[in-house]
Short mmCIF file of C-alpha atoms and ligand atoms in Angstrom, two decimals:
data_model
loop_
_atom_site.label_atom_id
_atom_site.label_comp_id
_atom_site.label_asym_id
_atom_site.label_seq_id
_atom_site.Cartn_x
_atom_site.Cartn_y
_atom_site.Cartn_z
CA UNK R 1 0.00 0.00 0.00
CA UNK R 2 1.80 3.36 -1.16
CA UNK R 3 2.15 5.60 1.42
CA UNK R 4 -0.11 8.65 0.87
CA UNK R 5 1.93 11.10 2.30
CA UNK R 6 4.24 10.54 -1.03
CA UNK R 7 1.31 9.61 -3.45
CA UNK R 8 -0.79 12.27 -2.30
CA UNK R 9 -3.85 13.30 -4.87
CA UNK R 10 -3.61 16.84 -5.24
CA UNK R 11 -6.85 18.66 -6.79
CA UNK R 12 -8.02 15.42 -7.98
CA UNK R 13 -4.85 14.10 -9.65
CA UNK R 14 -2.49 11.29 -8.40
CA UNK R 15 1.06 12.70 -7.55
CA UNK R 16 3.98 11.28 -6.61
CA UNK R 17 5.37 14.03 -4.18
CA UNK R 18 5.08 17.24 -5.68
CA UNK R 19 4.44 16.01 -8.84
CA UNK R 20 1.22 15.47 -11.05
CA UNK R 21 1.41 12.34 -12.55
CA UNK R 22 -0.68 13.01 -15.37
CA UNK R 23 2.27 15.36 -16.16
CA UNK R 24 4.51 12.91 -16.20
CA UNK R 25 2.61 10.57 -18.38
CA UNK R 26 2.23 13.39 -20.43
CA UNK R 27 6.01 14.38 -20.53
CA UNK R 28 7.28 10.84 -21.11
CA UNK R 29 4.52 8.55 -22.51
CA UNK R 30 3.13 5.73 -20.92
CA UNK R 31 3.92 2.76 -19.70
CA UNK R 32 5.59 4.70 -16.98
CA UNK R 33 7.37 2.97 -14.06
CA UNK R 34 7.40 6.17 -11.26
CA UNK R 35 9.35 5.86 -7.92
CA UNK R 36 9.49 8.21 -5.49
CA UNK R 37 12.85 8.52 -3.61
CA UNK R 38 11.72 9.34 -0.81
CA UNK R 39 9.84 6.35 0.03
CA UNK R 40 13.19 4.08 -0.59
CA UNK R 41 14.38 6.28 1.86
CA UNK R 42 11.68 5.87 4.62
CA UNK R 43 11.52 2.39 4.07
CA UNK R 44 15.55 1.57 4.33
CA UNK R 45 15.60 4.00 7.93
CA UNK R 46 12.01 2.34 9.24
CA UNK R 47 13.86 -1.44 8.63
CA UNK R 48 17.14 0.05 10.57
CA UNK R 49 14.95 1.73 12.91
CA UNK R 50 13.21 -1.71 13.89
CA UNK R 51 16.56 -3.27 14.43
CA UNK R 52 18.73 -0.47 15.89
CA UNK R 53 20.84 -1.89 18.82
CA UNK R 54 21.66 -4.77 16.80
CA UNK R 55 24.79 -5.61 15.60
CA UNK R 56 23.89 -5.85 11.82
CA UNK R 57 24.48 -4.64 8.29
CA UNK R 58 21.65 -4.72 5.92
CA UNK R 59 22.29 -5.26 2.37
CA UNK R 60 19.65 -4.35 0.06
CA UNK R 61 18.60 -6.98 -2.12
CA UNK R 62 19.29 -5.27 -5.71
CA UNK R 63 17.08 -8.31 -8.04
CA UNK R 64 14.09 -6.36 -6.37
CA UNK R 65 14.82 -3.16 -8.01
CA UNK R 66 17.99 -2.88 -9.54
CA UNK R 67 18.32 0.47 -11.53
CA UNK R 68 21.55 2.38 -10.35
CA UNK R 69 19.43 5.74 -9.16
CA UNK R 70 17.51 3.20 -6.44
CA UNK R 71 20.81 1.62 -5.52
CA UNK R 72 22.97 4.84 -5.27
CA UNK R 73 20.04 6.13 -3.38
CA UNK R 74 20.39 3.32 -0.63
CA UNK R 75 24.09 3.23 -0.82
CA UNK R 76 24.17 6.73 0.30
CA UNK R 77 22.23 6.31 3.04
CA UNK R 78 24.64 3.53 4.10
CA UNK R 79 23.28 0.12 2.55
CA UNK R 80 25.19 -2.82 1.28
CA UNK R 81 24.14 -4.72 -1.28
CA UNK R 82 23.06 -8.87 -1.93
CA UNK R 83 23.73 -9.44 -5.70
CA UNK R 84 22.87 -12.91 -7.47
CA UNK R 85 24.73 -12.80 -10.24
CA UNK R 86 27.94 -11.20 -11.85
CA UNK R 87 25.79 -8.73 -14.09
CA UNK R 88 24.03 -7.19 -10.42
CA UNK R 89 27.26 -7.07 -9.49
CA UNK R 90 28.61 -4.67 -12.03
CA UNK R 91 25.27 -2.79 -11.41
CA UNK R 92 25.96 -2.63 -7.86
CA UNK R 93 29.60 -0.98 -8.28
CA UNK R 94 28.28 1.09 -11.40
CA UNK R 95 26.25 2.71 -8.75
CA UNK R 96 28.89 3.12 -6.40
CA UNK R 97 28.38 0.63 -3.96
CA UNK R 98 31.87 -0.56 -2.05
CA UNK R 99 32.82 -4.08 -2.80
CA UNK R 100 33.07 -4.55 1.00
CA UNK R 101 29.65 -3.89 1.73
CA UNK R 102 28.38 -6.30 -1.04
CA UNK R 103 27.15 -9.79 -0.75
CA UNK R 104 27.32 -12.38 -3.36
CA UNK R 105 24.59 -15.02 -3.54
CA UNK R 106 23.72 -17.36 -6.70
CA UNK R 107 22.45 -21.25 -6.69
CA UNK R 108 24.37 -21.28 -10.05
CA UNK R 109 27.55 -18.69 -9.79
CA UNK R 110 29.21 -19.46 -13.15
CA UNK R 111 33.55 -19.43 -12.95
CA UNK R 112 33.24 -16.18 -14.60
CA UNK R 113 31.15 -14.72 -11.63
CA UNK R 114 32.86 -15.95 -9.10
CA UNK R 115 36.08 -14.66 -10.28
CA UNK R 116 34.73 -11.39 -11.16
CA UNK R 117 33.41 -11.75 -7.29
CA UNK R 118 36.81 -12.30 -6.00
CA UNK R 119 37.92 -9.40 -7.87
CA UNK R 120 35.84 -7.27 -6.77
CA UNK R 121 36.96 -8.10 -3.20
CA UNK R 122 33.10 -8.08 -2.55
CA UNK R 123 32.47 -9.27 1.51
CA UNK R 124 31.56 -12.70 0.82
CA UNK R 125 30.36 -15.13 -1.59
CA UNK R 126 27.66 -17.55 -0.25
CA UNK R 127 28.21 -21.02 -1.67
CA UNK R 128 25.51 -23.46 -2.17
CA UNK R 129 27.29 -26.59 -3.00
CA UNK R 130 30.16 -28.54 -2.75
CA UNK R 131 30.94 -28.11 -5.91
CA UNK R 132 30.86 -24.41 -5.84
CA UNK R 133 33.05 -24.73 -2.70
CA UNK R 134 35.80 -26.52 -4.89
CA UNK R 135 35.24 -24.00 -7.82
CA UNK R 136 35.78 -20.98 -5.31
CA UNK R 137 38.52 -22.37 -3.62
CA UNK R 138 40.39 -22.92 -7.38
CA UNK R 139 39.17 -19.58 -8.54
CA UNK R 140 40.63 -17.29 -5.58
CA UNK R 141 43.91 -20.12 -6.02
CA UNK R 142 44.03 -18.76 -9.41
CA UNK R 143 43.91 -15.59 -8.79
CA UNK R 144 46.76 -15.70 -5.97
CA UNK R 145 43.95 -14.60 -3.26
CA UNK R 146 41.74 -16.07 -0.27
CA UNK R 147 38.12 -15.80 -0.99
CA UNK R 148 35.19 -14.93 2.12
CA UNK R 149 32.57 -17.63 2.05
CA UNK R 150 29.17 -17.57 3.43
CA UNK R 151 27.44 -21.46 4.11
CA UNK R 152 23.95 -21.20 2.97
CA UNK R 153 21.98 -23.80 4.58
CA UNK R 154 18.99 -25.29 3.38
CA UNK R 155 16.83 -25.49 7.07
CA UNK R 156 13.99 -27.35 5.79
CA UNK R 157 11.10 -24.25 6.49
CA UNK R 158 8.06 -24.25 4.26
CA UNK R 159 7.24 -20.63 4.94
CA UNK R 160 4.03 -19.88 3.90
CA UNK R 161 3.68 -18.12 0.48
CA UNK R 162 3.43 -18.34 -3.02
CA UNK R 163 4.92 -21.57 -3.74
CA UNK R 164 7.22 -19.92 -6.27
CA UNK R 165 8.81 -17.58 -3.64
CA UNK R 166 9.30 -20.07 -0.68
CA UNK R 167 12.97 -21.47 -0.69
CA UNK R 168 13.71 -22.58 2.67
CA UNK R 169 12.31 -26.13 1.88
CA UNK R 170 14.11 -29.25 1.19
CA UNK R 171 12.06 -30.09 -2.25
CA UNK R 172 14.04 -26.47 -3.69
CA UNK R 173 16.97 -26.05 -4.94
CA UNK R 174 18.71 -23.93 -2.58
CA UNK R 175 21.20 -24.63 0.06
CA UNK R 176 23.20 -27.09 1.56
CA UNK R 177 21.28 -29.69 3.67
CA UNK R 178 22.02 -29.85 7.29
CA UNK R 179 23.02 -33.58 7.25
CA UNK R 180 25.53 -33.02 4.51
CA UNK R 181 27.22 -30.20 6.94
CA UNK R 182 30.04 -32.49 8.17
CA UNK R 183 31.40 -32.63 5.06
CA UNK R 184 31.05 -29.47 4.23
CA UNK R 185 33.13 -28.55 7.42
CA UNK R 186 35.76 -31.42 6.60
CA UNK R 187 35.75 -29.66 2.75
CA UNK R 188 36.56 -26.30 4.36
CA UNK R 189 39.58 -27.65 6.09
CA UNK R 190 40.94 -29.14 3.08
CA UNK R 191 40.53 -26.43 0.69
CA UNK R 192 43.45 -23.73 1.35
CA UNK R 193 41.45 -20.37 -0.66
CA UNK R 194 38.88 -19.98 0.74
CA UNK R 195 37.56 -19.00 4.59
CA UNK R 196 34.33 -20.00 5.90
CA UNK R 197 33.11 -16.52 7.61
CA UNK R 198 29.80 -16.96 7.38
CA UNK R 199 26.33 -18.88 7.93
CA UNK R 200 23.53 -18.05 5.44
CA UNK R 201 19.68 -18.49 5.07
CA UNK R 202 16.88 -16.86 2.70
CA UNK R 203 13.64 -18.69 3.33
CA UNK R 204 11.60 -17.42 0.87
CA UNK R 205 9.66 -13.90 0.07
CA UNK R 206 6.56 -11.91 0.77
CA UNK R 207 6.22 -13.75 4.31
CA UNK R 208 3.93 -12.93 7.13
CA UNK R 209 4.94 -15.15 9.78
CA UNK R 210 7.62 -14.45 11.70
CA UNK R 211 7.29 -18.15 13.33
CA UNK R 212 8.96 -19.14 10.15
CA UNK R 213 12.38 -17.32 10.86
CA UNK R 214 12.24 -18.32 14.21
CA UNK R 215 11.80 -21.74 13.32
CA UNK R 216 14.71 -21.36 10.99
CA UNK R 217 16.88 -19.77 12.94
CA UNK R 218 16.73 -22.07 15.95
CA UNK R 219 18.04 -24.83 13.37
CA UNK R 220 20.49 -22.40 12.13
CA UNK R 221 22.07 -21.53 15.67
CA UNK R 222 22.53 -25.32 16.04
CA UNK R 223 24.47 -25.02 12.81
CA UNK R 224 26.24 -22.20 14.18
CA UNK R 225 27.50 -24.28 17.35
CA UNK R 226 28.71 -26.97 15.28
CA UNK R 227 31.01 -24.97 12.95
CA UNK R 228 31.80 -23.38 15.94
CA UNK R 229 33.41 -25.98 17.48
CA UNK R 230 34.69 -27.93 14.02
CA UNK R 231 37.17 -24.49 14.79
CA UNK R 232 35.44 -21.68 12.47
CA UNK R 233 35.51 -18.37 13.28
CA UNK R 234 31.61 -17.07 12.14
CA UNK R 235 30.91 -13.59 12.05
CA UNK R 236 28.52 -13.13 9.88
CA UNK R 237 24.63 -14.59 10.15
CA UNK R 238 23.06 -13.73 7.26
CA UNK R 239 19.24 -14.40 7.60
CA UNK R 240 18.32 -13.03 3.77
CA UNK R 241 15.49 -11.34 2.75
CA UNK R 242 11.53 -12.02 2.78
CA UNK R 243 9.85 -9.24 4.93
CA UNK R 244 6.35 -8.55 3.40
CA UNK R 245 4.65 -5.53 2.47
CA UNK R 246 0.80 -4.72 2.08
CA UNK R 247 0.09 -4.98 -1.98
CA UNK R 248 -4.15 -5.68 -0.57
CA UNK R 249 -5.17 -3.22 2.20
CA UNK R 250 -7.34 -6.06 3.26
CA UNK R 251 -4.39 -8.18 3.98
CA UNK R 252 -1.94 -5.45 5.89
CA UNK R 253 1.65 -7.36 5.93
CA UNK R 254 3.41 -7.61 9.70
CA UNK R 255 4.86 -4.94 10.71
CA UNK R 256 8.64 -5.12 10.66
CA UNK R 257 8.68 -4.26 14.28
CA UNK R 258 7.46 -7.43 14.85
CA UNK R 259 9.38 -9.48 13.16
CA UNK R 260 12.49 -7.66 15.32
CA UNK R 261 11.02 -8.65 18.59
CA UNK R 262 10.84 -12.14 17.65
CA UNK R 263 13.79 -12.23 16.00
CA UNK R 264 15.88 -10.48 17.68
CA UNK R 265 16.68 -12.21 21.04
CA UNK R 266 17.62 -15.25 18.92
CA UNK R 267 19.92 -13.05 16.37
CA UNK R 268 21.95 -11.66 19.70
CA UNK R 269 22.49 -15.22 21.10
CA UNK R 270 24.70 -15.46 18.10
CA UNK R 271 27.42 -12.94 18.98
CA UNK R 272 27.33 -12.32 15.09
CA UNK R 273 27.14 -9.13 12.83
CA UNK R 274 23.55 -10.22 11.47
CA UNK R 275 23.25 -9.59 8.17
CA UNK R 276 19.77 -8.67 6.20
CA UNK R 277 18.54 -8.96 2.29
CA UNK R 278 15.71 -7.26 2.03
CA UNK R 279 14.52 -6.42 -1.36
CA UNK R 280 10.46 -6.02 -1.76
CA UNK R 281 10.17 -4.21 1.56
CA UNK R 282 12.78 -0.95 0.72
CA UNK R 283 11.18 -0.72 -3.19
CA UNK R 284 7.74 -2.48 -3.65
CA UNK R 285 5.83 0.34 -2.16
CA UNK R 286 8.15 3.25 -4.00
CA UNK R 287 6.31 2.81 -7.02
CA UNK R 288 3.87 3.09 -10.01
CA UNK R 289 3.14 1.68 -13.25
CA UNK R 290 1.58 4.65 -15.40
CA UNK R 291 -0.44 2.99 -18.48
CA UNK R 292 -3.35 4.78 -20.73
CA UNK R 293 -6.70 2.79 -21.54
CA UNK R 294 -6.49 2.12 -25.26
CA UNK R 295 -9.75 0.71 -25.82
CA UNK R 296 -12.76 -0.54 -23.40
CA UNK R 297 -14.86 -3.61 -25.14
CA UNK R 298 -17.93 -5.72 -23.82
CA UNK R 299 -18.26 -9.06 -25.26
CA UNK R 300 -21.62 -11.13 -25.16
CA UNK R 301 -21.26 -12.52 -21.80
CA UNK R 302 -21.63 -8.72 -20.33
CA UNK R 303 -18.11 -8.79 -19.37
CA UNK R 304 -16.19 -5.75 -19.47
CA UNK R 305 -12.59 -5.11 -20.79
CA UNK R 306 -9.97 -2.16 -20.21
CA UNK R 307 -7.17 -2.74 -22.77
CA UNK R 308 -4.05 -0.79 -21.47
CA UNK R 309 -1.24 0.09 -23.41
CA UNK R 310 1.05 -2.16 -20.47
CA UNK R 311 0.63 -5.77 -20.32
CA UNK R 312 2.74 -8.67 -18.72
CA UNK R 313 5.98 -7.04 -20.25
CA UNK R 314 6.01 -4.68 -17.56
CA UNK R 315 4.60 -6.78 -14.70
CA UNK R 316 4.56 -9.76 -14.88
CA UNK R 317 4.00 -10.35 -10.88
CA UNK R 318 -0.24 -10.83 -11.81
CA UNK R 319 1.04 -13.38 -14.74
CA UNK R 320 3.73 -15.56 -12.60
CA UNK R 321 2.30 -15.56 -9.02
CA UNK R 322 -1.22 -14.02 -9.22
CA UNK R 323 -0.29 -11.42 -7.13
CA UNK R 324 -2.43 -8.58 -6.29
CA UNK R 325 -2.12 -5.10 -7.36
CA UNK R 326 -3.79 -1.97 -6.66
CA UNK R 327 -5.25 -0.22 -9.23
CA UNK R 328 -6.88 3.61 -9.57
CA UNK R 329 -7.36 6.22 -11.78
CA UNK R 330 -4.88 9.24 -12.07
CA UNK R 331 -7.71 11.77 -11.97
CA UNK R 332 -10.04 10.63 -9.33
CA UNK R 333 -13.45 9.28 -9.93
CA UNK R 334 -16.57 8.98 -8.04
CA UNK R 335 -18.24 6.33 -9.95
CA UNK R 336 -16.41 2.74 -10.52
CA UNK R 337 -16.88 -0.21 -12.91
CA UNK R 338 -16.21 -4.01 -12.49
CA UNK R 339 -13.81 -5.11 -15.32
CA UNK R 340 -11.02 -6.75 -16.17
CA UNK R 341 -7.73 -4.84 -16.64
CA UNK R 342 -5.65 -6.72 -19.21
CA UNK R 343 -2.82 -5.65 -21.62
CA UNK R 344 -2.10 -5.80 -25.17
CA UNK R 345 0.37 -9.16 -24.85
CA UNK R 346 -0.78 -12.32 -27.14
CA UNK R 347 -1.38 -13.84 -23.50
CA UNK R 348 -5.06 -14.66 -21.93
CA UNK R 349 -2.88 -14.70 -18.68
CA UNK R 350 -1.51 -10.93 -19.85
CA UNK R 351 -4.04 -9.35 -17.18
CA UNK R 352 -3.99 -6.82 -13.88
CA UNK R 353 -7.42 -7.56 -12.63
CA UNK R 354 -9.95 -9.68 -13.09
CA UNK R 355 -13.07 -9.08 -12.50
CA UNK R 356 -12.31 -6.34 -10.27
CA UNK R 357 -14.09 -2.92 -8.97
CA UNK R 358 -12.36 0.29 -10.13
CA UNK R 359 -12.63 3.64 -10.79
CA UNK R 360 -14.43 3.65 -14.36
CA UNK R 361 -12.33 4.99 -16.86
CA UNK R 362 -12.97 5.75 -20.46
CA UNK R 363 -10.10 5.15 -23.34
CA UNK R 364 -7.72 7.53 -23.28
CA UNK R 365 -7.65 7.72 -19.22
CA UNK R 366 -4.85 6.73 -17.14
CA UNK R 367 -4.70 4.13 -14.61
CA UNK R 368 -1.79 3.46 -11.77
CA UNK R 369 -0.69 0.24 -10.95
CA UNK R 370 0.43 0.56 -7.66
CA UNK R 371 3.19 -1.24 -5.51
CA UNK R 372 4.90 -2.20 -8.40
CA UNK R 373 8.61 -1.42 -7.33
CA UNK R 374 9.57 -4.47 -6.29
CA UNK R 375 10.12 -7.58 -9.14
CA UNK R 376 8.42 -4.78 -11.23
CA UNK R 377 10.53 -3.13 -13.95
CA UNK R 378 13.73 -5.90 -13.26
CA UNK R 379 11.03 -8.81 -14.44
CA UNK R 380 10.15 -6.78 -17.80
CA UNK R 381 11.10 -8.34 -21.01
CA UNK R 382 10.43 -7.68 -24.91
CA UNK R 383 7.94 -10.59 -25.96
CA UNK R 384 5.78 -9.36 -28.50
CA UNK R 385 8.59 -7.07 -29.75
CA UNK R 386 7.38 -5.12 -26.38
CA UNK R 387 9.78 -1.79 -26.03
CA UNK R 388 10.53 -1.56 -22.12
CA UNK R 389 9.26 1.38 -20.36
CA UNK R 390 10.87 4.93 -19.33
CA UNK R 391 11.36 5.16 -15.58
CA UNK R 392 11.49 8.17 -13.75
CA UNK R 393 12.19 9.05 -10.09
CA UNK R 394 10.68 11.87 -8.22
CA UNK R 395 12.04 13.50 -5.36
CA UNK R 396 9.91 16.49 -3.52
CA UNK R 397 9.44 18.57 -6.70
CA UNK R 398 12.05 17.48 -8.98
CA UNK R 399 11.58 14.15 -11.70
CA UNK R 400 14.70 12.36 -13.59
CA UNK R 401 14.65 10.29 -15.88
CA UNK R 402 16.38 7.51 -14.72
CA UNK R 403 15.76 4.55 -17.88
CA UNK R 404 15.20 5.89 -21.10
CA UNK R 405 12.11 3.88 -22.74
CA UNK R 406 13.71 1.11 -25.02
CA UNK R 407 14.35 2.00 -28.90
CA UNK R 408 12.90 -0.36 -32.04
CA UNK R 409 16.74 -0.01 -32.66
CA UNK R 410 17.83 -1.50 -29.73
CA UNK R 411 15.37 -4.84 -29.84
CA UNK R 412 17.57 -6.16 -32.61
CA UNK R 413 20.71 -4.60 -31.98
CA UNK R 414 22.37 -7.52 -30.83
CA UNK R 415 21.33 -9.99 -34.27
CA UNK R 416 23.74 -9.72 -36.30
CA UNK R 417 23.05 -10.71 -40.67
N1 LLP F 501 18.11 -12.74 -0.55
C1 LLP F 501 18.01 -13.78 -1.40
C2 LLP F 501 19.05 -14.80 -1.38
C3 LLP F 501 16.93 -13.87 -2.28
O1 LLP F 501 16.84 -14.90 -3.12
C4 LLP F 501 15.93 -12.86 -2.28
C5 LLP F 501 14.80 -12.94 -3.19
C6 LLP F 501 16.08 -11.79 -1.38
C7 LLP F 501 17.17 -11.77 -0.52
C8 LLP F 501 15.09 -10.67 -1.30
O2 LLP F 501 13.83 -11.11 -0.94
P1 LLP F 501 12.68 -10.05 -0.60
O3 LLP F 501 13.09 -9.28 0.63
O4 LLP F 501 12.54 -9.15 -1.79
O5 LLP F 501 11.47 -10.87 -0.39
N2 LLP F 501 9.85 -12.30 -8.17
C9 LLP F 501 9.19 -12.67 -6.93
C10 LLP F 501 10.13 -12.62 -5.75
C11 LLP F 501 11.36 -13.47 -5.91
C12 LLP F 501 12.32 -13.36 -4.75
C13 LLP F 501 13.63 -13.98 -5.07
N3 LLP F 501 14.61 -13.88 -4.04
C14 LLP F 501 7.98 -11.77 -6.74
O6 LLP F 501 7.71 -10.91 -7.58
O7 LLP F 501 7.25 -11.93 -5.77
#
């Protein structure tokens, strides 16, 4: 749920801080992605606000929202950053970030990435395997250099959520399993690059339960005690990402206070910097997706279609996960329809809404998507031949441009006759 503070209506029209955002849409065409840096802001201090007195270092999750305005905006505020792959890596020092505040995660770091990793000199990579172990350790012996490695364990948590977005269970991919830790430890010893410094878990996203953590985390300290006394000297706990946010006023997420007091007299028992990933909670909320009606239709049945000129391309969260998304009008309404928002993708699953009670809005209107600045713009692709969108950022009364909208040119540029 935005704040409204930041989208405020003003006479009648949506704004993102002091700005109109018909003005906007007007100034550089729709679909629009619109955050509001301000809200980044609030978010990032109200997460280090709930944990102050902690010893931790929060690292914002950059797959969330990666351009380099959102991540130079955190960084200056202080923020590390988790990156998953080599490419968020180089977007992560593009924007500035110091390699020693950033985090390296990836299920399937490639030689390339993990070199570029070591590099870097970023904190720590987290390793997944045993495999990836061996491939780090000959990497960093490669390169002449010791690499940082995190353990990420695989506790075994079904967190409740969409099950795309859980990944603390032992049917996914990710992590190493607790019985397979012994070896992991006896690997450690034997391999002379790298330096287990860390103990790792991301149990999946968008999660309302704090019982879930704690459950983790309990199996996660035992961990702890064990490579504790195999000899290794922990000192980071890195407990990922996941914190929700309200996308449906009628389901308000946790607040993030609450997940600190339940978390947090397990997290000091550890005598660990803790480390955080949050992505969705500093960006979803920042956020909106700007899109015009093109055309309204009613088929036989009576049912009634808004055809915007943004479709799955842009957001594909309604698509993947059938996620919920706010939607209103830029210039307010009294009177509201029931249709179905959909886009102009060659998809029947290329929709917003369904069925769904909004402000009525004739073609040529604009609609908001709201809390879209989290797995938002970074999801976007070009199916269809779709161009992806402009994105701006707004700060009091000031906008930049921060993405220019996608050329015809640049859709083929890389094919080559
Ligand atoms: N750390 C790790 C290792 C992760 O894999 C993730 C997200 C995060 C941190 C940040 O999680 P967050 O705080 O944003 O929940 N595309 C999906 C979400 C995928 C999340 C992937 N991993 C969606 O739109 O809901």
């Amino acid at each position: 749920m935005l704040d409204s503070n930041l989208f405020p209506y003003c006479d009648g029209t949506l704004c993102c801080e002091g700005i109109s955002l018909q003005k906007l849409a007007e100034e550089y065409g729709t679909p629009l992605f619109v955050t509001s840096r301000n809200s980044l802001v609030n978010q990032y201090r109200a997460f280090e606000k709930a944990f102050e007195g902690l010893d931790h270092f929060t690292c914002y999750s950059v797959k969330a929202n990666f351009n380099l305005h959102v991540i130079r905006t955190l960084a200056d505020e202080g923020c590390g950053c988790d990156v998953n792959s080599g490419g968020e890596l180089f977007r992560a020092l593009q924007a500035g970030v110091e390699p020693g505040k950033i985090i390296m995660a990836g299920v399937g770091k490639t030689a390339a990435d993990i070199e570029y990793g070591v590099r870097s000199g970023v904190l720590m990579l987290k390793a997944e395997s045993l495999s990836e172990l061996r491939l780090i350790n000959d990497v960093a012996g490669g390169l002449g250099k010791n690499a940082s490695v995190g353990i990420r364990i695989n506790p075994n948590v079904t967190a409740e959520t969409h099950p795309y977005i859980t990944t603390g269970d032992s049917k996914e991919k990710f992590g190493v399993d607790e019985t397979d830790l012994d070896e992991v430890f006896a690997l450690l010893k034997a391999l002379e690059h790298v330096d287990l410094v860390g103990l790792d878990m991301h149990i999946g996203s968008q999660i309302f339960d704090a019982d879930f953590y704690h459950a983790a985390l309990e199996k996660l300290l035992d961990v702890l005690a064990g490579a504790r006394s195999a000899g290794f000297n922990i000192r980071y706990f890195d407990i990922g990402g996941g914190f929700p946010v309200t996308y449906d006023p009628q389901k308000p997420a946790t607040p993030i206070e609450q997940f600190a007091e339940k978390l947090v007299p397990l997290l000091e028992k550890t005598g660990t910097t803790i480390v955080f990933e949050p992505g969705r909670f500093i960006t979803a909320n920042s956020t909106v997706l700007l899109t015009r009606v093109l055309y309204r239709k009613r088929n036989h049945a009576g049912k009634e279609f808004v055809i915007v000129d943004a479709g799955m391309t842009e957001l594909i969260r309604p698509a993947l996960y059938q996620s919920y998304h706010e939607i209103v009008a830029v210039c307010q309404h009294d009177s509201v329809m029931v249709a179905d928002i959909v886009g102009p993708v060659c998809e029947s699953g290329d929709f917003f809404a369904r069925e769904r009670t909004v402000d009525r809005v004739e073609e040529g209107d604009l609609l908001a998507v709201l809390s879209v600045g989290a797995y938002g713009s970074v999801m976007s692709n070009n199916y269809n031949g779709r161009l992806r969108p402009a994105e701006v950022m707004v700060d009091g009364k000031k906008a930049r441009l921060i993405r220019k909208r996608e050329t015809f040119d640049q859709l083929v540029q890389n094919e080559m006759f």
